XYZ file of C-alpha atoms in Angstrom:
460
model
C 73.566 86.168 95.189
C 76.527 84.782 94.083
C 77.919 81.916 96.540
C 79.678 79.544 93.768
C 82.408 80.022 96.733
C 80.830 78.604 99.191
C 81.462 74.759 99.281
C 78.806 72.173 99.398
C 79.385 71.070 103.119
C 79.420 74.458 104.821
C 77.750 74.711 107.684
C 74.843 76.927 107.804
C 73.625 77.345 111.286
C 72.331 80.280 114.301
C 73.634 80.859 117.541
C 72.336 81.326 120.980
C 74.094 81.656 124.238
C 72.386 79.278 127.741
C 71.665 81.844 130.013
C 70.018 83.970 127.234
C 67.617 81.110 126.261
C 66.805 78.086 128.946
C 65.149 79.578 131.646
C 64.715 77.034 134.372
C 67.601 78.958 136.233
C 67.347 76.738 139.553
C 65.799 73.085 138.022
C 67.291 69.778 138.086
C 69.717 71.053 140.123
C 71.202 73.836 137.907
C 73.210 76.806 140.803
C 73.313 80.615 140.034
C 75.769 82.076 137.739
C 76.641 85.669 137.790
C 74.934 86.469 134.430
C 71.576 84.949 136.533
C 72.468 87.959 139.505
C 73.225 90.306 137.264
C 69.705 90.005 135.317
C 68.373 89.905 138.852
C 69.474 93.637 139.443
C 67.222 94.751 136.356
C 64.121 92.613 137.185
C 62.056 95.408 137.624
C 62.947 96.610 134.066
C 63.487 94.354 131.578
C 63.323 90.452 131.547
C 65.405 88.541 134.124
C 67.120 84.582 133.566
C 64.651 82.688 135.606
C 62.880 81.836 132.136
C 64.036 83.764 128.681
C 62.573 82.000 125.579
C 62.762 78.897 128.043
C 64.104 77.196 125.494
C 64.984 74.265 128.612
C 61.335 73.143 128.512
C 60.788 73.670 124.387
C 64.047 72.555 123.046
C 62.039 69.824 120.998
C 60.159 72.168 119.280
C 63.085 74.603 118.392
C 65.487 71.663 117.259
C 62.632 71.089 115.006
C 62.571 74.979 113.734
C 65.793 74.224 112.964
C 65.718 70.785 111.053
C 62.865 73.020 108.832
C 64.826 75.801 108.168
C 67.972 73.618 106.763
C 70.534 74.600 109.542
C 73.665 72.232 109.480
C 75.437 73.801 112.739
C 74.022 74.869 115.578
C 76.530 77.419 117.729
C 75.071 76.962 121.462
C 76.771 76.983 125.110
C 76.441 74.643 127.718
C 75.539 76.402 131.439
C 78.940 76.070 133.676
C 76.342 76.244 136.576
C 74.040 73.288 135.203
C 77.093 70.925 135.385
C 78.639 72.377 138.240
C 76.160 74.545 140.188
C 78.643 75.909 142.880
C 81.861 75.177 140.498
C 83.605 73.811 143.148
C 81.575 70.382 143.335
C 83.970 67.180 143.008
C 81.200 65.363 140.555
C 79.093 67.112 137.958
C 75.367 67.009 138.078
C 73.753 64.611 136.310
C 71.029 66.047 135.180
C 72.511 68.607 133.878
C 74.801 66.647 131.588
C 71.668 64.219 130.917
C 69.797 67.471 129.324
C 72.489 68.403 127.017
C 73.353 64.900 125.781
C 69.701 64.649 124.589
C 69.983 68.188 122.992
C 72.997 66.904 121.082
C 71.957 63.684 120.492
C 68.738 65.012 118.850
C 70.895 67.785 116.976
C 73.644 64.810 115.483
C 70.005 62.747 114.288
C 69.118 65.947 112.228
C 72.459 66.551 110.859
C 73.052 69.371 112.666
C 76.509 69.869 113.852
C 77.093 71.288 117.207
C 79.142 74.206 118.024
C 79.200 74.326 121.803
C 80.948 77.225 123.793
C 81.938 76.208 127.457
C 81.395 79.279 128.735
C 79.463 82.218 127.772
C 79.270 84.525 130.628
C 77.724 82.221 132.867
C 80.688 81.220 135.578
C 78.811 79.773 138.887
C 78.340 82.740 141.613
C 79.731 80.312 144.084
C 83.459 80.706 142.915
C 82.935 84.399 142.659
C 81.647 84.041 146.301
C 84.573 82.011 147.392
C 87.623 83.585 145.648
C 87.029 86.238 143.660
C 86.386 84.230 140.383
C 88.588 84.475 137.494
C 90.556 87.538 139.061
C 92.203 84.294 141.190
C 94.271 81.879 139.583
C 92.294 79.358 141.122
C 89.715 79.819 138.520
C 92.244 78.078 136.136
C 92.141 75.116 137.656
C 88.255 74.917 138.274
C 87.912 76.103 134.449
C 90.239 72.963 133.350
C 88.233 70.965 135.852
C 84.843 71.626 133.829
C 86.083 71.323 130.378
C 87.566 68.044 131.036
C 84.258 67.139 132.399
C 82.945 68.168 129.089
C 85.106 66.719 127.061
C 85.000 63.361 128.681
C 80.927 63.402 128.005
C 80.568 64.944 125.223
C 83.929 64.923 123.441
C 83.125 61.507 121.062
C 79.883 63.946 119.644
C 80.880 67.461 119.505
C 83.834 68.453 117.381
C 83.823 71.807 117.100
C 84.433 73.458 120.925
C 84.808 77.393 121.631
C 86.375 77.778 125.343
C 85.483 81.285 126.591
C 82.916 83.640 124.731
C 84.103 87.341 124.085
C 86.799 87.725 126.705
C 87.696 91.154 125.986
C 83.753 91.917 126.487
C 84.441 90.624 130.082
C 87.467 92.459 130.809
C 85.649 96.133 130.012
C 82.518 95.317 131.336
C 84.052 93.545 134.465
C 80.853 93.354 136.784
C 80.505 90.356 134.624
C 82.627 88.635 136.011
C 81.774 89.325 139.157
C 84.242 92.476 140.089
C 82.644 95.320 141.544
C 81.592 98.101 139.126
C 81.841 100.596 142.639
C 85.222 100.051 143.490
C 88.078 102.689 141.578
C 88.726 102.225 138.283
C 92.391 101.425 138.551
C 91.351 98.827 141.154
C 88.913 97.106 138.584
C 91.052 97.550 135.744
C 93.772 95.864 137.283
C 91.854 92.482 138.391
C 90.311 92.515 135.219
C 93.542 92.304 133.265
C 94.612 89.701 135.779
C 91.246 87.810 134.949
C 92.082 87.621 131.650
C 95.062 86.640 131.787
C 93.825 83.509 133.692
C 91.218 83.079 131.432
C 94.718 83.136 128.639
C 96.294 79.976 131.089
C 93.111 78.217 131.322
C 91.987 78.185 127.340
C 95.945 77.339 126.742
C 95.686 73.945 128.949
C 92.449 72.847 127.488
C 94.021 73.654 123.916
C 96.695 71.201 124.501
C 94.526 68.490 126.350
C 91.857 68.478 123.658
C 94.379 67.953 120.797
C 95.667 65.068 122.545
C 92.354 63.798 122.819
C 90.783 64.617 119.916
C 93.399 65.124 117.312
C 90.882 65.208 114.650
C 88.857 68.083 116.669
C 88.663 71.973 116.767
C 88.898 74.459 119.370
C 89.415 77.789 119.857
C 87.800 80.751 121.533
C 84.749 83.045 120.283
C 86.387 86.317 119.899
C 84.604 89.906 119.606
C 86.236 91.275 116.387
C 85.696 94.805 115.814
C 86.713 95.657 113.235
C 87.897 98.975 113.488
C 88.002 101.936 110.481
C 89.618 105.760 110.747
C 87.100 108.481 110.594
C 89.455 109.908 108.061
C 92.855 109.766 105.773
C 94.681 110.956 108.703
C 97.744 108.696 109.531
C 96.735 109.425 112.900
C 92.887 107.974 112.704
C 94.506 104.871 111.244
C 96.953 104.552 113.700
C 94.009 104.942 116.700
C 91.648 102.653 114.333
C 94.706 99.901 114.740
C 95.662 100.643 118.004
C 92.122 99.539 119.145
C 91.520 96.321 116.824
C 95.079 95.324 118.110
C 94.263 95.822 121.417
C 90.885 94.582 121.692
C 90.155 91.990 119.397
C 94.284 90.554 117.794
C 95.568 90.356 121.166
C 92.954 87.757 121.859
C 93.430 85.580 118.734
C 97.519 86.166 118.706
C 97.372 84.779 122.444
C 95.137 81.964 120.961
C 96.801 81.131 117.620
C 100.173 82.075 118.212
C 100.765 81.406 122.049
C 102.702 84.080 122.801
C 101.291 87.594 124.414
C 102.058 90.578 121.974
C 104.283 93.163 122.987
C 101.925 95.943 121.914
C 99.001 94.535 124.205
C 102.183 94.582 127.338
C 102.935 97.977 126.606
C 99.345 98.954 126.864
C 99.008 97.657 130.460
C 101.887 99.277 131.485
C 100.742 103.005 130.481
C 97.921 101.757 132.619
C 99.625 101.146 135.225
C 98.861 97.394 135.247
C 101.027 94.534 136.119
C 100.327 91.239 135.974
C 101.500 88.258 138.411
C 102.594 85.498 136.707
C 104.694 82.625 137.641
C 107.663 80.132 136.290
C 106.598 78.104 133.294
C 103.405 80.466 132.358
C 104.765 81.282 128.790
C 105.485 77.307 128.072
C 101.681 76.450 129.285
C 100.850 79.452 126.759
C 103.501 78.210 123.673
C 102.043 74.225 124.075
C 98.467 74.881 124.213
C 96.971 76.760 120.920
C 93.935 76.718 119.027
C 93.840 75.346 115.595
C 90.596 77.434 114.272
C 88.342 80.529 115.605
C 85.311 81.658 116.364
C 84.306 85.253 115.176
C 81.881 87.490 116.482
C 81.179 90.387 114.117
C 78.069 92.372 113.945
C 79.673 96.035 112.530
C 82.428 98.376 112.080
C 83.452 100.851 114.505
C 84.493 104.080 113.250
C 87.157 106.485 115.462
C 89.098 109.598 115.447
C 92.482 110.016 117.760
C 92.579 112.471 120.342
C 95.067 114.580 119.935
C 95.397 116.434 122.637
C 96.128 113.866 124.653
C 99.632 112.312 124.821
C 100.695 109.340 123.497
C 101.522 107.642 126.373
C 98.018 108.131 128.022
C 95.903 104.300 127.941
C 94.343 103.665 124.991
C 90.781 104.456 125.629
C 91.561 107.896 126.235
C 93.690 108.280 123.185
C 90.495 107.866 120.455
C 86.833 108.468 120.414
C 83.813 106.626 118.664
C 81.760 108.680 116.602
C 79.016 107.833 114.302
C 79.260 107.839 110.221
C 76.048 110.110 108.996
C 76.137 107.989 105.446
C 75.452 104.832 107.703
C 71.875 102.810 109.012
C 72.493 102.518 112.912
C 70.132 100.406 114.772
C 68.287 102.113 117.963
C 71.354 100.297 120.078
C 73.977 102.430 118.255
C 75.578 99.639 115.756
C 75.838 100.254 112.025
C 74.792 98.268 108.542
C 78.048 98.020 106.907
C 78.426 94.530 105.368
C 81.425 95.462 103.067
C 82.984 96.053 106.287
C 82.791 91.688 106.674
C 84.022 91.569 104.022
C 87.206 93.890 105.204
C 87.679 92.376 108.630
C 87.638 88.536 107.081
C 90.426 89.612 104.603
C 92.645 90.731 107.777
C 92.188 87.724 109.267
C 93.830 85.711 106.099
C 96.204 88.328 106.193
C 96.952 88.111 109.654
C 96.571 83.854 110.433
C 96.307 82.525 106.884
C 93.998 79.574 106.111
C 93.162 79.439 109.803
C 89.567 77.850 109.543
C 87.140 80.796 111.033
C 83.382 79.873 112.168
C 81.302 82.957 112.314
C 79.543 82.542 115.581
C 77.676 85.893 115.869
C 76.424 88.301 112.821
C 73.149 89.765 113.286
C 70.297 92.392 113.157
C 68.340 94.002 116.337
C 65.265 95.219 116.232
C 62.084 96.217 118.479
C 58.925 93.950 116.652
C 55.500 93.119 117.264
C 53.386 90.094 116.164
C 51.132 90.776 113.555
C 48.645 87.967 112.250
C 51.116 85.685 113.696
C 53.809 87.085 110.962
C 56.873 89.305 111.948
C 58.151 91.042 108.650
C 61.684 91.817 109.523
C 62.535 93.333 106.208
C 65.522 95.047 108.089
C 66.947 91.775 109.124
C 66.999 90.044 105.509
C 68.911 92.817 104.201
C 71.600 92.629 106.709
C 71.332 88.559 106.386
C 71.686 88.971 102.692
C 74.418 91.516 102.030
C 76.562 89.748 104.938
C 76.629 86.665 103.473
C 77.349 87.931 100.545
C 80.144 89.486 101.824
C 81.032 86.728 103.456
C 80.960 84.976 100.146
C 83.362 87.539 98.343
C 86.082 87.245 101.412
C 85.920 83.206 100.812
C 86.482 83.780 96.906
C 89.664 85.489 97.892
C 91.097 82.506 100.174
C 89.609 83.067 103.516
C 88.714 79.840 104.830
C 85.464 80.879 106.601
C 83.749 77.056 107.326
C 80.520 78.144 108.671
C 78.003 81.061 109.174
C 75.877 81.347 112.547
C 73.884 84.423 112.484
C 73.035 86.160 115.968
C 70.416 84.894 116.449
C 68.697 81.329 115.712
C 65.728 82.447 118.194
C 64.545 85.783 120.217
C 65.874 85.753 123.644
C 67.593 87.991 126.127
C 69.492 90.719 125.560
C 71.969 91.182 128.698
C 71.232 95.280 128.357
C 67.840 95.647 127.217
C 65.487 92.381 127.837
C 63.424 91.013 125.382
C 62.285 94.756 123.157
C 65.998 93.752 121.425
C 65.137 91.090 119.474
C 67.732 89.280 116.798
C 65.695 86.363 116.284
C 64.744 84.807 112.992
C 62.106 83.122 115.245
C 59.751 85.671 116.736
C 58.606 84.010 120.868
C 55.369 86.056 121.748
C 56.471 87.091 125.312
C 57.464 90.112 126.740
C 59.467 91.457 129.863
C 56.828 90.871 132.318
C 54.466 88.424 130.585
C 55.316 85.029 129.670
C 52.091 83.916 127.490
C 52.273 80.457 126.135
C 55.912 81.281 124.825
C 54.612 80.383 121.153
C 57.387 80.380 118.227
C 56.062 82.026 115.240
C 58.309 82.218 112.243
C 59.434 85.600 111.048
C 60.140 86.418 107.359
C 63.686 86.439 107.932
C 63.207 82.937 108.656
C 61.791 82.002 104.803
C 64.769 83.849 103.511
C 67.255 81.869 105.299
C 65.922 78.881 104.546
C 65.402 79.793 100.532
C 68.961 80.781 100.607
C 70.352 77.628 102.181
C 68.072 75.186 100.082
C 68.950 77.515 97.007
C 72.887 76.840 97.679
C 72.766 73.461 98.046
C 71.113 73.032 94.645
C 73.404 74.926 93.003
């Protein structure tokens, strides 16, 4: 591989997500968050929250996993719901903070920098229970409330922060944050967008008080970037292909990086019919509060066609379709193995920001596996590992300033759709959906290559 591009203090890391890993859903004091009743509808399925990979009672052990395999960041998120388990408490819980100071305590003694996202799906059920959640611009101020909280503890350790986790994952999938999936679409389309446009205020006031704070710091938000190709030459494919990225993934990082709300993503929500309620001295919150790097979340390309017969003023959604690339590998959950396409979306970025520093926070594999002689051969997974990063390594050549990688992810844990049988883990934990065993780690092949290829690096 050739990764002479790659600086000698990049951070090599994995990523995981709270609610997808700790278990102990309702110990030390920890309250319900929406992802926990959401996994609670499925329980008869697939695996639930109450205990994952319960990563709360083995975090020892996995920090070690990590110290063996070389990482030097570790991407993680802190449960809203273990530091405030109704969100509207006045004090946070102490035990709570007490179990992630260890964690990063023990991650700082490894050399392991920490990447902590404040909120990753997760918001407490008690503010969805008492206003609506995010769709109320209360949620701003309990939001600001929580990352101060953070900040304050764990602000002189951590200097990397991510506010909000794929927002414009929220938005479509709305029952996520807490709006009903029953009620009309226009109905849930239009809280959704006024959700996120909360979630916009609230990132832009902890942007401002964090660089005040920690001048020296980083923050930003974890964006899903899909990076979007035309299924043919057709001006008209483009034009859908950008139309989406714009709309989906830019809008998010513009908002963040340049502190103003495009006028393409405005002109979208009004052929939806969607207006937003605002009030006097929004855009100056949004202008003085901006994020000085980014977190990327890239795991494919997505490939669509324009509709055309359907006008051009119709929403967005309905003006393109998905469709599938026959000359592509597509894993059993319908995403694709197209690492040049990295390579691609990283180059926009520069194009797009510049040297905007750009942490990649998710990149990974999934695939259904089974133990065998305590070994997982995840063949599958190195390639992807190993063509991305070299990818990766060809976009930094050029001048983008990519600063760390964080595949998706460091351990097996829950997938919010399908349980534990979608498994992105370089760490293989002998469980299943319904039976816990003794929730033993076994190292998976994937696991050896990582670790050759970050030893390998820093002898070169």
């Amino acid at each position: 591989m050739e990764l002479k591009a790659i600086p000698k203090n990049f951070m090599w890391g994995g990523s995981t997500s709270a609610f997808q890993v700790e278990g102990a859903y309702q110990e030390d004091g920890k309250g319900l968050s929406i992802a926990d009743i959401r996994s609670f509808t499925k329980s008869g399925q697939q695996l639930d929250t109450k205990e994952t990979a319960d990563h709360y009672h083995h975090w020892e052990e996995d920090l070690e996993l990590m110290r063996e395999l070389g990482m030097t960041s570790y991407r993680f998120s802190i449960s809203w719901p273990r530091i405030f388990p109704n969100g509207d408490e006045t004090t946070p819980n102490q035990a709570g903070l007490d179990f992630y100071h260890q964690l990063i305590d023990r991650l700082l003694e490894y050399g392991i920098e920490p990447i902590v996202t404040m909120y990753h799906f997760d918001q407490p059920i008690g503010l969805i229970k008492k206003y609506g959640g995010w769709a109320n611009r209360q949620s701003v101020a309990d939001f600001v409330k929580y990352a101060d909280c953070l900040l304050t503890e764990f602000g002189d350790k951590v200097r990397y922060w991510l506010t909000i986790n794929e927002q414009a994952v929220l938005v479509v999938a709305s029952d996520m944050i807490g709006i009903h999936p029953d009620l009309p679409a226009e109905q849930r389309f239009q809280l959704a967008f006024q959700a996120n446009y909360h979630m916009w205020l609230a990132q832009a006031i902890v942007y401002k008080k964090f660089h005040q704070q920690f001048p020296s710091g980083f923050i930003g938000p974890a964006v899903s970037y899909i990076t979007t190709l035309p299924a043919s030459r057709k001006s008209y494919d483009m034009m859908a292909a950008k139309q989406l990225e714009d709309f989906y993934s830019f809008a998010q990082m513009d908002v963040a990086l340049k502190g103003k709300i495009p006028k393409y993503f405005q002109n979208e929500l009004t052929k939806m019919g969607i207006t937003i309620t605002t009030q006097v001295g929004d855009e100056e919150i949004l202008s003085n509060g901006r994020a000085n790097y980014l977190g990327i979340n890239w795991y494919c390309t997505t490939i669509v066609e324009a509709n055309m017969d359907i006008d051009e003023k119709a929403p967005i959604l309905q003006r393109m379709k998905r469709i599938e690339d026959p000359d592509l590998v597509y894993t059993k959950w319908g995403w694709n193995f197209d690492p040049r396409g990295l390579q691609y979306g990283l180059r926009q970025l520069m194009d797009r920001y510049g040297q905007i520093p750009i942490v990649i926070t998710e990149c990974g594999w999934s695939e259904e596996e089974t133990l065998e002689d305590g070994k997982v051969h995840d063949s599958q997974r190195i390639a992807y590992l190993q063509e991305h990063i070299q990818q990766m390594a060809y976009a930094m050549e050029d001048g983008v300033n990519v600063i760390s990688f964080n595949p998706w992810s460091f351990i097996d844990l829950l997938s919010v759709g399908d349980g534990m049988e979608k498994r992105y883990g370089m760490v293989f934990v002998d469980r299943t959906n319904f039976d816990s065993k003794e929730q033993k780690r076994y190292k998976k092949d994937s696991f050896y290559f990582y670790q050759q290829l970050i030893a390998s690096h820093a002898n070169q």
